[in-house]
Coordinates of C-alpha atoms and ligand atoms in Angstrom, one line a residue:
M1 CA 0.0 0.0 0.0
K2 CA 1.3 3.5 -0.8
L3 CA -0.2 7.0 -0.9
I4 CA 0.7 8.9 -4.1
A5 CA 0.3 12.6 -4.6
E6 CA 1.3 14.1 -7.9
H7 CA 1.3 17.7 -9.1
L8 CA -1.2 18.7 -6.4
A9 CA -2.5 22.3 -6.4
V10 CA -5.1 23.7 -4.1
D11 CA -6.9 27.1 -4.2
R12 CA -8.8 28.6 -1.3
G13 CA -10.8 31.8 -1.4
G14 CA -9.7 32.3 -5.0
R15 CA -6.0 32.2 -4.1
R16 CA -3.6 29.4 -4.9
V17 CA -2.2 28.1 -1.6
F18 CA 0.3 25.6 -3.2
A19 CA 1.0 23.9 -6.5
G20 CA 3.2 21.2 -7.9
L21 CA 3.2 19.3 -4.7
G22 CA 4.1 15.6 -4.9
F23 CA 5.2 12.7 -2.6
V24 CA 5.0 9.0 -2.3
L25 CA 4.3 7.6 1.2
P26 CA 4.6 3.8 1.6
A27 CA 2.8 1.8 4.3
G28 CA 4.5 1.9 7.7
R29 CA 5.9 5.4 7.3
A30 CA 5.0 8.9 8.5
L31 CA 5.3 12.2 6.6
V32 CA 5.8 15.2 8.8
I33 CA 4.6 18.5 7.2
T34 CA 6.5 21.5 8.4
G35 CA 6.4 25.2 7.4
A36 CA 5.4 28.6 8.7
N37 CA 1.9 29.7 9.7
G38 CA -0.5 30.0 6.8
V39 CA 1.7 28.2 4.3
G40 CA -0.9 25.4 3.7
K41 CA -0.2 22.5 6.1
S42 CA -3.8 22.2 7.3
T43 CA -5.0 22.8 3.7
L44 CA -3.0 19.8 2.5
L45 CA -4.4 17.6 5.3
R46 CA -7.9 18.7 4.6
T47 CA -7.4 18.0 0.9
L48 CA -6.2 14.5 1.7
A49 CA -9.2 14.1 4.0
G50 CA -11.6 15.0 1.2
L51 CA -12.7 18.2 2.8
V52 CA -11.1 20.6 0.3
P53 CA -11.1 19.6 -3.4
P54 CA -7.7 19.8 -5.2
S55 CA -7.7 22.2 -8.2
E56 CA -5.1 20.1 -10.0
G57 CA -3.2 16.8 -9.6
L58 CA -3.7 13.3 -8.5
L59 CA -4.2 11.6 -5.2
A60 CA -4.3 7.8 -5.0
L61 CA -3.9 5.0 -2.5
E62 CA -2.3 2.2 -4.3
G63 CA -3.2 -1.1 -2.7
G64 CA -6.3 0.4 -1.0
D65 CA -9.9 -0.7 -1.3
A66 CA -10.9 0.2 -4.8
D67 CA -14.6 0.6 -3.7
R68 CA -13.7 3.4 -1.3
S69 CA -12.4 6.9 -1.7
L70 CA -9.1 8.0 -0.2
A71 CA -11.0 9.9 2.5
E72 CA -12.8 6.7 3.5
H73 CA -9.4 5.1 4.2
A74 CA -8.5 7.9 6.6
H75 CA -9.1 9.2 10.1
Y76 CA -8.8 13.0 10.2
F77 CA -7.6 14.3 13.6
G78 CA -7.9 18.1 13.0
H79 CA -7.8 21.3 15.0
D80 CA -11.5 21.0 15.8
S81 CA -12.1 18.0 17.9
A82 CA -15.6 17.6 16.4
V83 CA -17.0 16.3 19.6
K84 CA -20.8 16.4 20.0
R85 CA -21.2 18.3 23.3
A86 CA -24.7 17.2 24.1
L87 CA -23.9 13.4 23.8
T88 CA -22.0 11.6 26.6
V89 CA -18.4 10.8 26.1
L90 CA -19.3 7.1 25.5
E91 CA -22.1 8.0 23.1
N92 CA -19.7 10.2 21.1
L93 CA -17.4 7.2 20.6
E94 CA -20.2 4.7 19.9
F95 CA -21.6 7.1 17.3
W96 CA -18.2 7.4 15.7
R97 CA -17.7 3.6 15.7
D98 CA -21.1 3.0 14.0
F99 CA -20.6 5.9 11.6
T100 CA -17.1 5.1 10.4
A101 CA -16.7 1.9 8.3
P102 CA -13.5 0.0 9.3
V103 CA -10.9 -0.6 6.6
R104 CA -8.9 -3.8 6.7
L105 CA -6.3 -4.5 4.0
P106 CA -3.5 -7.0 3.5
G107 CA -0.5 -5.7 5.4
F108 CA -2.5 -3.5 7.7
V109 CA -3.7 -4.8 11.0
G110 CA -5.2 -1.8 12.8
A111 CA -6.0 -1.9 16.4
T112 CA -9.7 -2.1 17.3
L113 CA -10.6 -1.3 20.8
A114 CA -14.0 -1.2 22.5
P115 CA -15.0 2.4 23.4
R116 CA -14.7 1.9 27.2
E117 CA -11.3 0.3 26.8
I118 CA -9.7 3.1 24.8
L119 CA -11.3 5.7 27.2
D120 CA -9.7 3.8 30.1
R121 CA -6.3 3.7 28.3
L122 CA -6.5 7.4 27.6
G123 CA -7.3 8.1 31.3
I124 CA -10.8 9.4 30.7
G125 CA -12.8 6.3 31.5
H126 CA -14.3 8.0 34.5
T127 CA -15.9 10.6 32.2
A128 CA -17.7 8.0 30.0
D129 CA -21.2 8.8 31.1
L130 CA -20.7 12.6 31.4
P131 CA -21.9 15.0 28.6
A132 CA -18.9 15.7 26.5
A133 CA -19.4 19.4 27.1
Y134 CA -18.0 18.9 30.6
L135 CA -14.6 17.7 29.4
S136 CA -11.5 19.9 29.8
A137 CA -9.7 21.0 26.6
G138 CA -7.1 18.2 27.0
Q139 CA -9.8 15.6 27.8
T140 CA -11.8 16.6 24.7
R141 CA -8.6 16.2 22.6
R142 CA -8.2 12.7 24.1
L143 CA -11.8 11.8 23.2
A144 CA -11.1 12.9 19.7
L145 CA -8.0 10.7 19.7
A146 CA -10.0 7.7 21.0
R147 CA -12.0 7.7 17.8
L148 CA -8.9 6.5 15.8
F149 CA -9.1 3.2 17.7
V150 CA -12.8 2.2 17.6
S151 CA -12.7 1.8 13.8
P152 CA -9.4 0.9 12.1
R153 CA -8.3 2.9 9.1
P154 CA -4.8 2.8 7.6
L155 CA -4.3 6.6 7.0
W156 CA -4.1 8.9 9.9
L157 CA -4.2 12.6 9.0
M158 CA -3.2 14.6 12.1
D159 CA -3.1 18.4 12.4
E160 CA -1.1 19.6 15.4
P161 CA -1.9 16.3 17.2
T162 CA -0.1 17.3 20.4
S163 CA -2.1 20.6 21.0
A164 CA -3.7 20.8 24.4
L165 CA -2.1 17.5 25.5
D166 CA 0.0 17.3 28.7
T167 CA 3.5 15.8 28.6
A168 CA 2.3 12.3 29.6
S169 CA -0.5 12.3 27.0
E170 CA 1.9 13.6 24.4
A171 CA 4.3 10.6 25.1
Q172 CA 1.3 8.2 24.9
L173 CA 0.2 9.8 21.6
L174 CA 3.6 9.3 20.2
A175 CA 3.6 5.6 21.3
F176 CA 0.2 5.2 19.6
M177 CA 1.4 6.8 16.4
N178 CA 4.6 4.6 16.3
G179 CA 2.3 1.6 17.0
H180 CA 0.1 2.5 14.0
L181 CA 3.2 2.7 11.8
A182 CA 4.4 -0.7 13.1
D183 CA 0.9 -2.1 12.2
G184 CA 1.5 -1.1 8.6
G185 CA -0.5 2.2 8.7
L186 CA 0.5 5.6 7.3
I187 CA 0.5 8.9 9.1
I188 CA 0.7 12.4 7.7
T189 CA 1.0 15.0 10.4
A190 CA 1.4 18.8 10.5
T191 CA 3.3 19.9 13.5
H192 CA 5.5 22.6 15.0
S193 CA 6.7 20.0 17.6
D194 CA 9.6 17.7 17.1
L195 CA 7.8 14.3 17.1
A196 CA 10.0 11.3 17.4
L197 CA 8.2 9.3 14.7
S198 CA 10.0 6.4 13.2
P199 CA 10.3 5.9 10.3
A200 CA 9.4 9.4 8.9
G201 CA 10.2 11.8 6.1
V202 CA 9.7 15.6 6.2
L203 CA 7.7 17.6 3.7
H204 CA 8.6 21.3 4.1
L205 CA 6.3 23.8 2.7
A206 CA 7.8 27.3 2.2
A207 CA 5.9 30.5 1.5
P208 CA 6.3 31.5 -2.2
T209 CA 8.5 34.4 -2.9
F210 CA 6.4 35.2 -6.0
P211 CA 2.8 34.9 -6.9
I212 CA 2.0 31.2 -7.6
A213 CA 0.6 30.9 -11.1
G214 CA 1.2 27.2 -11.8
D215 CA 4.1 25.0 -10.8
A216 CA 5.6 25.9 -7.5
T217 CA 7.8 22.9 -6.8
E218 CA 10.7 25.2 -5.8
N219 CA 8.7 25.9 -2.6
I220 CA 8.4 22.3 -1.5
T221 CA 11.2 20.2 -0.1
V222 CA 10.9 16.5 0.7
E223 CA 13.6 15.3 3.0
E224 CA 13.9 11.6 3.7
G225 CA 15.6 10.4 6.8
R226 CA 14.5 10.3 10.4
S227 CA 14.5 6.5 10.0
Ligands
ATP1 N1 -11.8 28.6 4.2 C1 -10.8 29.4 3.7 N2 -11.1 30.3 2.8 C2 -10.1 31.0 2.2 N3 -8.8 30.9 2.6 C3 -8.5 30.0 3.5 C4 -9.4 29.2 4.1 N4 -8.8 28.4 5.0 C5 -7.5 28.7 4.9 N5 -7.3 29.7 4.0 C6 -6.0 30.3 3.7 O1 -5.2 29.3 3.2 C7 -3.8 29.5 3.5 C8 -3.2 28.3 4.2 O2 -3.9 28.1 5.5 P1 -3.6 26.8 6.3 O3 -4.6 26.8 7.5 O4 -3.6 25.6 5.5 O5 -2.1 27.1 6.9 P2 -1.2 26.3 7.9 O6 0.1 26.1 7.2 O7 -1.9 25.1 8.4 O8 -1.1 27.4 9.1 P3 -0.9 27.3 10.7 O9 0.5 26.8 10.9 O10 -1.1 28.6 11.1 O11 -1.9 26.3 11.2 C9 -3.8 30.7 4.4 O12 -3.4 31.9 3.7 C10 -5.3 30.8 4.9 O13 -5.6 32.2 5.1

């Protein structure tokens, strides 16, 4: 399984955010997207998640399920935790489990945990029957993270995944992410933190020094390593 992006261009609000972007990410590897504020990291993740349409280019998951879109292979862990405040914590997870079809593929054995089990592992088991509105910012973030485990999907798209997490939760998140890679999953994450993901490459997005009309590959650096 590998994720392929070729000549990707995305426009938002009538303005080209990036163009000429390409990478190949094989199963079991992470791609860390870096770059200054506003350069397009979240936009790239939202495009991969099917939330923003690309203006140009190709996105494909080779070895994926041909009956599903790329977005249906992915969990998107974005800035907004997308937690339903009126539902209990457990109801949020049960909804997500029932709403999100699991994806199982040769070479990918994603962890599937029962909602109560992952809540316990993330240290918020005691909140299971509370309305999600009562959770603190860090607890809400952990609930959003719990969703990745109730329905296995190979591609994790993670936007600033460590935000609002304390040091212990950050270390646990890193262990989960490395576990997902060891299971044959793929991770693309935008972060300003130095996450010790292994193996990982870096995709650096740089602000264009000229108005982008078409190809802007000069503004994109893919660096392998961190293995
Ligand atoms: N809904 C939108 N409509 C129009 N423009 C948008 C929209 N969302 C984002 N943009 C613009 O797209 C550009 C890229 O934004 P994006 O959020 O992808 O940056 P980022 O690299 O993730 O930034 P940060 O590090 O601050 O999170 C910015 O110029 C932003 O203003």
